[in-house]
Coordinates of C-alpha atoms and ligand atoms in Angstrom, one line a residue:
M1 CA -1.9 -74.5 -189.2
S2 CA -3.0 -71.1 -188.5
G3 CA -1.7 -68.2 -190.9
P4 CA 1.5 -68.7 -193.0
E5 CA 4.6 -70.1 -191.4
R6 CA 8.0 -69.1 -192.4
L7 CA 10.1 -71.4 -194.5
D8 CA 12.4 -72.5 -191.8
H9 CA 9.8 -73.5 -189.5
F10 CA 8.0 -75.3 -192.0
M11 CA 11.1 -77.3 -193.1
A12 CA 12.3 -77.7 -189.4
R13 CA 8.8 -79.3 -188.8
A14 CA 8.7 -81.4 -191.9
N15 CA 11.9 -83.0 -191.3
A16 CA 11.4 -83.8 -187.8
A17 CA 8.0 -85.5 -188.9
Y18 CA 10.3 -87.2 -191.6
Y19 CA 13.3 -88.4 -189.7
A20 CA 10.7 -89.5 -186.9
G21 CA 9.5 -92.2 -189.2
P22 CA 10.4 -96.2 -188.9
D23 CA 13.4 -96.1 -191.8
P24 CA 13.7 -92.5 -193.0
L25 CA 16.9 -93.4 -195.0
A26 CA 15.5 -96.6 -196.7
G27 CA 16.3 -96.2 -200.7
F28 CA 18.6 -93.2 -199.8
T29 CA 22.0 -93.5 -201.1
T30 CA 24.5 -91.2 -199.3
A31 CA 28.0 -92.1 -199.4
P32 CA 28.4 -94.3 -196.8
E33 CA 25.9 -96.5 -197.9
I34 CA 27.2 -96.7 -201.2
S35 CA 30.6 -98.0 -200.1
Q36 CA 32.4 -99.1 -197.0
V37 CA 35.3 -97.5 -198.0
F38 CA 33.6 -94.0 -197.3
G39 CA 34.0 -94.7 -193.8
E40 CA 36.9 -96.3 -193.6
L41 CA 39.1 -93.5 -195.1
L42 CA 37.2 -91.1 -193.0
G43 CA 38.3 -93.1 -189.9
A44 CA 41.8 -93.3 -191.1
W45 CA 41.7 -89.4 -191.7
A46 CA 40.6 -89.0 -187.9
A47 CA 43.2 -91.0 -186.6
V48 CA 45.9 -88.7 -188.5
A49 CA 44.1 -85.6 -187.6
W50 CA 44.2 -86.8 -183.9
Q51 CA 48.0 -87.5 -184.3
A52 CA 48.2 -83.8 -185.7
M53 CA 46.4 -82.4 -182.5
G54 CA 49.1 -84.1 -180.5
A55 CA 46.7 -87.3 -179.7
P56 CA 45.4 -86.2 -176.5
E57 CA 43.8 -88.7 -174.3
E58 CA 40.7 -86.6 -173.4
A59 CA 39.6 -85.9 -177.2
I60 CA 36.2 -87.1 -178.2
L61 CA 34.9 -88.7 -181.5
A62 CA 31.7 -87.1 -182.6
E63 CA 29.3 -87.3 -185.5
A64 CA 26.5 -85.0 -186.4
G65 CA 23.6 -86.8 -188.2
P66 CA 24.7 -90.3 -188.6
G67 CA 21.8 -91.7 -190.2
R68 CA 22.0 -95.4 -190.1
G69 CA 25.3 -95.3 -188.3
T70 CA 27.2 -96.8 -191.1
L71 CA 29.8 -94.2 -191.4
M72 CA 30.8 -94.4 -187.9
A73 CA 30.5 -98.3 -187.8
D74 CA 33.2 -98.4 -190.9
A75 CA 35.2 -95.9 -189.4
L76 CA 35.6 -97.6 -186.0
R77 CA 36.7 -100.6 -187.9
V78 CA 39.8 -98.6 -188.6
L79 CA 40.0 -96.4 -185.4
R80 CA 39.7 -99.5 -183.0
R81 CA 43.8 -100.3 -184.4
A82 CA 44.7 -96.7 -185.0
A83 CA 43.6 -94.8 -182.0
P84 CA 41.6 -97.1 -179.6
G85 CA 41.0 -94.6 -176.9
L86 CA 39.2 -92.3 -179.2
A87 CA 37.1 -95.3 -180.6
G88 CA 35.9 -95.6 -177.1
R89 CA 34.5 -92.2 -176.8
V90 CA 32.0 -91.8 -179.5
Q91 CA 29.4 -89.3 -179.2
L92 CA 26.4 -89.0 -181.8
V93 CA 24.5 -85.8 -182.5
E94 CA 21.1 -87.2 -183.4
T95 CA 17.4 -86.1 -182.9
S96 CA 15.2 -88.8 -184.4
P97 CA 14.6 -91.4 -181.7
S98 CA 14.1 -94.2 -184.5
L99 CA 17.8 -93.3 -186.2
R100 CA 19.0 -93.6 -182.7
A101 CA 17.7 -97.1 -182.2
R102 CA 19.4 -97.9 -185.5
Q103 CA 22.9 -96.4 -184.7
A104 CA 22.6 -98.0 -181.1
S105 CA 23.0 -101.2 -183.0
V106 CA 25.9 -100.7 -185.1
V107 CA 27.6 -98.5 -183.0
P108 CA 27.1 -100.0 -179.4
G109 CA 28.9 -97.6 -176.2
A110 CA 28.3 -94.7 -177.8
A111 CA 26.5 -91.6 -176.3
W112 CA 23.8 -89.6 -177.9
H113 CA 23.2 -85.9 -177.8
D114 CA 20.4 -83.5 -179.5
R115 CA 22.5 -80.9 -180.1
I116 CA 26.4 -80.2 -181.2
E117 CA 26.3 -77.7 -178.3
D118 CA 25.6 -80.7 -175.8
L119 CA 28.9 -82.4 -176.6
P120 CA 31.5 -82.3 -173.8
P121 CA 33.9 -79.7 -173.8
A122 CA 36.8 -81.6 -174.9
P123 CA 39.4 -81.6 -177.9
L124 CA 37.0 -82.5 -181.1
L125 CA 36.8 -84.9 -183.8
L126 CA 33.7 -84.3 -185.8
L127 CA 32.5 -85.9 -188.8
A128 CA 29.4 -84.6 -190.4
N129 CA 28.1 -86.1 -193.8
E130 CA 25.0 -84.6 -195.5
F131 CA 24.1 -83.1 -192.1
L132 CA 24.2 -79.2 -193.1
D133 CA 21.8 -79.8 -195.7
A134 CA 19.0 -81.1 -193.9
L135 CA 19.1 -78.1 -191.5
P136 CA 16.2 -75.5 -192.2
I137 CA 16.7 -72.6 -194.7
R138 CA 15.3 -69.2 -195.2
Q139 CA 14.5 -67.8 -198.6
C140 CA 13.9 -64.3 -199.5
V141 CA 12.7 -63.0 -203.1
R142 CA 13.9 -59.8 -204.5
R143 CA 10.9 -57.9 -205.3
G144 CA 11.4 -54.5 -207.0
A145 CA 13.7 -52.2 -204.6
G146 CA 13.0 -54.8 -201.4
W147 CA 12.8 -58.3 -200.4
M148 CA 10.1 -60.7 -199.4
E149 CA 10.4 -63.7 -197.6
R150 CA 8.9 -66.9 -198.5
H151 CA 6.4 -68.6 -195.7
V152 CA 4.3 -71.7 -196.2
A153 CA 0.5 -71.9 -196.4
D154 CA -1.8 -74.9 -197.6
G155 CA 1.2 -76.5 -199.7
T156 CA 2.0 -73.0 -201.8
F157 CA 4.5 -70.1 -201.0
V158 CA 3.0 -66.9 -199.5
E159 CA 5.5 -64.0 -199.6
L160 CA 5.8 -61.4 -196.6
P161 CA 7.8 -58.4 -196.4
C162 CA 11.4 -59.1 -195.0
P163 CA 14.5 -56.6 -194.4
A164 CA 17.2 -57.4 -196.7
P165 CA 18.4 -61.3 -196.6
P166 CA 22.1 -61.9 -195.4
G167 CA 23.3 -63.0 -198.7
P168 CA 24.0 -62.0 -202.1
D169 CA 22.0 -59.4 -204.1
A170 CA 19.9 -60.8 -206.6
A171 CA 17.9 -59.8 -209.7
E172 CA 14.0 -58.9 -209.6
G173 CA 12.3 -62.3 -209.1
E174 CA 15.2 -64.2 -207.7
V175 CA 15.7 -66.1 -204.7
V176 CA 18.4 -65.8 -202.0
E177 CA 18.5 -68.4 -199.5
W178 CA 20.4 -69.1 -196.1
S179 CA 20.4 -71.6 -193.1
D180 CA 20.4 -69.8 -189.7
A181 CA 20.6 -73.2 -188.4
A182 CA 23.9 -74.1 -190.3
R183 CA 25.3 -70.7 -189.6
A184 CA 24.7 -71.7 -185.9
V185 CA 26.4 -74.9 -186.0
V186 CA 29.3 -73.8 -187.9
R187 CA 29.5 -70.8 -185.7
H188 CA 29.4 -73.2 -182.4
V189 CA 32.0 -75.7 -183.9
A190 CA 34.6 -72.9 -184.9
A191 CA 34.6 -71.4 -181.2
R192 CA 34.6 -74.8 -179.8
V193 CA 37.8 -75.9 -181.8
V194 CA 39.6 -73.0 -181.0
A195 CA 38.8 -73.1 -177.7
H196 CA 39.4 -76.7 -176.7
G197 CA 41.6 -77.9 -180.1
G198 CA 40.4 -80.3 -182.8
V199 CA 38.5 -80.2 -186.2
A200 CA 35.2 -80.9 -188.0
L201 CA 35.0 -82.5 -191.3
F202 CA 31.8 -81.5 -193.1
I203 CA 31.1 -83.2 -196.2
D204 CA 28.0 -82.1 -198.2
Y205 CA 26.7 -80.5 -201.4
G206 CA 26.5 -77.3 -202.9
P207 CA 28.3 -74.7 -205.2
E208 CA 31.7 -73.6 -204.9
H209 CA 30.7 -69.5 -204.5
S210 CA 27.3 -68.1 -203.1
A211 CA 25.0 -67.2 -205.5
P212 CA 21.2 -66.6 -205.7
G213 CA 19.1 -69.9 -206.8
D214 CA 16.2 -71.7 -205.0
S215 CA 17.7 -75.5 -204.0
L216 CA 15.2 -76.4 -201.8
Q217 CA 14.3 -80.3 -202.9
A218 CA 12.3 -82.9 -201.5
V219 CA 13.2 -86.8 -202.0
R220 CA 10.1 -89.3 -201.3
A221 CA 11.0 -93.0 -201.5
G222 CA 13.9 -92.0 -204.0
E223 CA 12.1 -90.0 -206.1
A224 CA 12.0 -86.1 -206.4
A225 CA 8.7 -84.3 -204.6
D226 CA 6.9 -81.3 -204.1
P227 CA 8.9 -79.8 -200.8
L228 CA 5.7 -78.0 -199.7
G229 CA 3.6 -81.3 -199.9
P230 CA 2.2 -83.0 -197.2
V231 CA 4.5 -82.8 -194.2
G232 CA 6.7 -85.7 -193.0
E233 CA 6.5 -88.1 -196.2
A234 CA 9.5 -86.6 -197.9
D235 CA 13.3 -85.5 -197.0
L236 CA 14.0 -81.9 -197.3
T237 CA 17.3 -80.5 -198.2
A238 CA 19.0 -77.3 -199.4
H239 CA 22.4 -76.9 -201.1
V240 CA 25.1 -75.9 -198.6
D241 CA 26.7 -72.3 -198.8
F242 CA 30.5 -73.4 -198.4
A243 CA 31.6 -69.8 -198.9
A244 CA 29.5 -68.1 -196.3
L245 CA 30.1 -71.2 -193.7
A246 CA 33.9 -70.8 -194.4
A247 CA 33.7 -67.0 -193.8
I248 CA 31.5 -67.6 -190.2
A249 CA 34.3 -70.0 -189.3
R250 CA 37.1 -67.7 -189.9
A251 CA 35.3 -64.8 -188.0
E252 CA 35.6 -66.8 -185.1
G253 CA 39.2 -67.4 -185.2
A254 CA 39.0 -71.0 -186.6
A255 CA 41.2 -72.0 -189.8
V256 CA 39.2 -73.4 -192.5
Q257 CA 40.8 -76.1 -195.3
G258 CA 38.9 -76.5 -198.4
P259 CA 36.6 -76.8 -199.7
V260 CA 37.7 -79.7 -201.9
A261 CA 35.4 -81.5 -204.4
Q262 CA 34.8 -84.9 -202.8
G263 CA 36.1 -86.8 -205.9
I264 CA 39.8 -85.0 -205.4
F265 CA 39.4 -85.3 -201.5
L266 CA 38.5 -89.0 -201.3
T267 CA 41.0 -90.0 -204.4
R268 CA 43.7 -88.4 -202.1
L269 CA 42.6 -90.5 -199.1
G270 CA 43.4 -93.5 -201.5
L271 CA 39.6 -94.2 -202.5
F272 CA 40.9 -96.3 -205.5
E273 CA 43.6 -98.2 -204.1
R274 CA 41.4 -99.1 -200.9
S275 CA 38.7 -100.3 -203.0
R276 CA 41.1 -102.4 -205.5
A277 CA 42.6 -104.0 -202.3
L278 CA 38.9 -105.0 -201.0
A279 CA 37.9 -106.2 -204.6
G280 CA 40.8 -108.4 -204.9
R281 CA 39.6 -110.5 -202.4
Q282 CA 35.7 -110.7 -203.8
P283 CA 34.1 -112.7 -206.4
P284 CA 34.0 -110.8 -209.8
A285 CA 30.5 -109.3 -209.2
T286 CA 31.2 -108.0 -205.5
A287 CA 34.5 -106.7 -206.7
G288 CA 32.8 -104.8 -209.6
A289 CA 30.2 -103.3 -207.3
L290 CA 33.2 -102.0 -205.0
M291 CA 34.5 -100.5 -207.9
Q292 CA 31.5 -98.7 -209.5
A293 CA 30.8 -97.7 -206.0
A294 CA 34.3 -95.9 -205.8
Q295 CA 33.4 -94.1 -209.1
R296 CA 30.1 -92.9 -208.2
L297 CA 31.6 -91.4 -205.2
A298 CA 34.5 -89.8 -207.1
E299 CA 33.5 -89.0 -210.8
P300 CA 32.7 -85.6 -211.5
H301 CA 29.4 -86.1 -213.2
L302 CA 28.4 -88.2 -210.3
M303 CA 28.8 -87.2 -206.6
G304 CA 32.5 -86.1 -206.9
R305 CA 32.0 -82.3 -208.1
L306 CA 28.9 -81.4 -206.6
F307 CA 29.7 -82.9 -203.1
K308 CA 32.7 -81.2 -201.3
A309 CA 34.8 -81.4 -198.3
V310 CA 35.6 -78.8 -195.8
A311 CA 37.7 -78.8 -192.5
V312 CA 36.7 -76.0 -189.7
C313 CA 39.9 -76.5 -187.6
H314 CA 42.3 -75.2 -184.9
P315 CA 44.7 -72.8 -186.3
A316 CA 47.5 -74.4 -185.4
L317 CA 46.8 -77.4 -187.3
P318 CA 49.1 -78.7 -190.2
P319 CA 47.0 -79.3 -193.8
L320 CA 45.3 -82.1 -193.2
P321 CA 45.0 -85.4 -195.4
G322 CA 42.9 -84.6 -198.8
F323 CA 43.2 -81.1 -198.4
A324 CA 47.0 -80.4 -199.3
A325 CA 47.4 -80.4 -203.0
Ligands
SAH401 N1 24.9 -88.9 -192.4 C1 23.8 -89.9 -192.8 C2 22.5 -89.3 -192.7 C3 22.4 -88.0 -193.6 S1 20.5 -87.9 -193.3 C4 24.4 -90.7 -194.2 O1 25.4 -89.9 -194.7 O2 23.8 -91.7 -194.8 C5 20.6 -86.7 -192.0 C6 20.7 -87.0 -190.7 O3 20.9 -85.9 -189.4 C7 19.6 -87.8 -189.9 O4 20.7 -88.9 -189.3 C8 18.8 -87.0 -189.2 O5 17.9 -87.4 -188.2 C9 19.9 -85.8 -188.7 N2 19.4 -84.5 -188.1 C10 18.4 -83.8 -189.4 N3 18.4 -82.6 -188.6 C11 19.0 -82.8 -187.3 C12 19.1 -81.8 -186.2 N4 18.4 -80.6 -186.4 N5 19.8 -82.2 -185.3 C13 20.3 -83.4 -185.1 N6 20.3 -84.3 -186.2 C14 19.6 -83.9 -187.3

């Protein structure tokens, strides 16, 4: 590598290398991998949202960053009964060839795209769990009266001058971060649902309000690692700035529902009722694991509070399940 590389370029390169590996999500504990109920609830949610859109025949069911395909496979068990036409028009947005192959084995008949912009123009139901957090971020550091932007060279940060960052102001030495890529995704999705109808449900982790702070993190084989370590060995993510993304969606004319804490959202959708119903038909060990998984998704000190759900939708849509108090 010649010369310092801007952080977002480094992160994009590192994640592309990481996700190209044979099983990048081995040992990961994302919500759909924790409980089948997560995907089932989102399938039921999509069916209700589709009805609220007027059940358009031509609507497409899309997922961004489907990982191992677990969420969509679980959602489709519900949707094949609730909205069979929609269940037959699955569109997956995935850049990793190895993950596409895994997805094909559990979601046969889907169509694949590299970018959300490539989805066909149609009323949209988009699901995206832990997708935005994987998109590359930029970071600027307050230095005196100005700002320096973080670049990466030889495994360390190098600071180069930058204009004021598009984020909150910060004190001396503090980091402000943002993702041009996440902003572009939300801007595109917002414009698309305004033009064609529909809704995009993003579930991810991040604070309620925009604030300075460095949230870049790396996970390697389930353990925290150095984000600037060898490229392709760790998964790099950052907090999602829900407030900034909601403002961008509204500026495109879309409505925004939430963000709502994941624990509240899933509990309103029936996480515990559905888990109990499933547990009732299982031997005690399996039943206990199902209820523990539900708690892990919903408890505030586990995944229930840091993770949030937000819907970017056509302004005519009524309050959707999970968002109405
Ligand atoms: N949603 C899954 C996986 C989350 S990991 C789950 O909850 O388990 C992030 C996913 O986004 C992976 O499938 C990864 O390959 C995909 N991804 C990351 N960057 C992407 C990009 N720029 N475009 C499309 N997909 C991307």
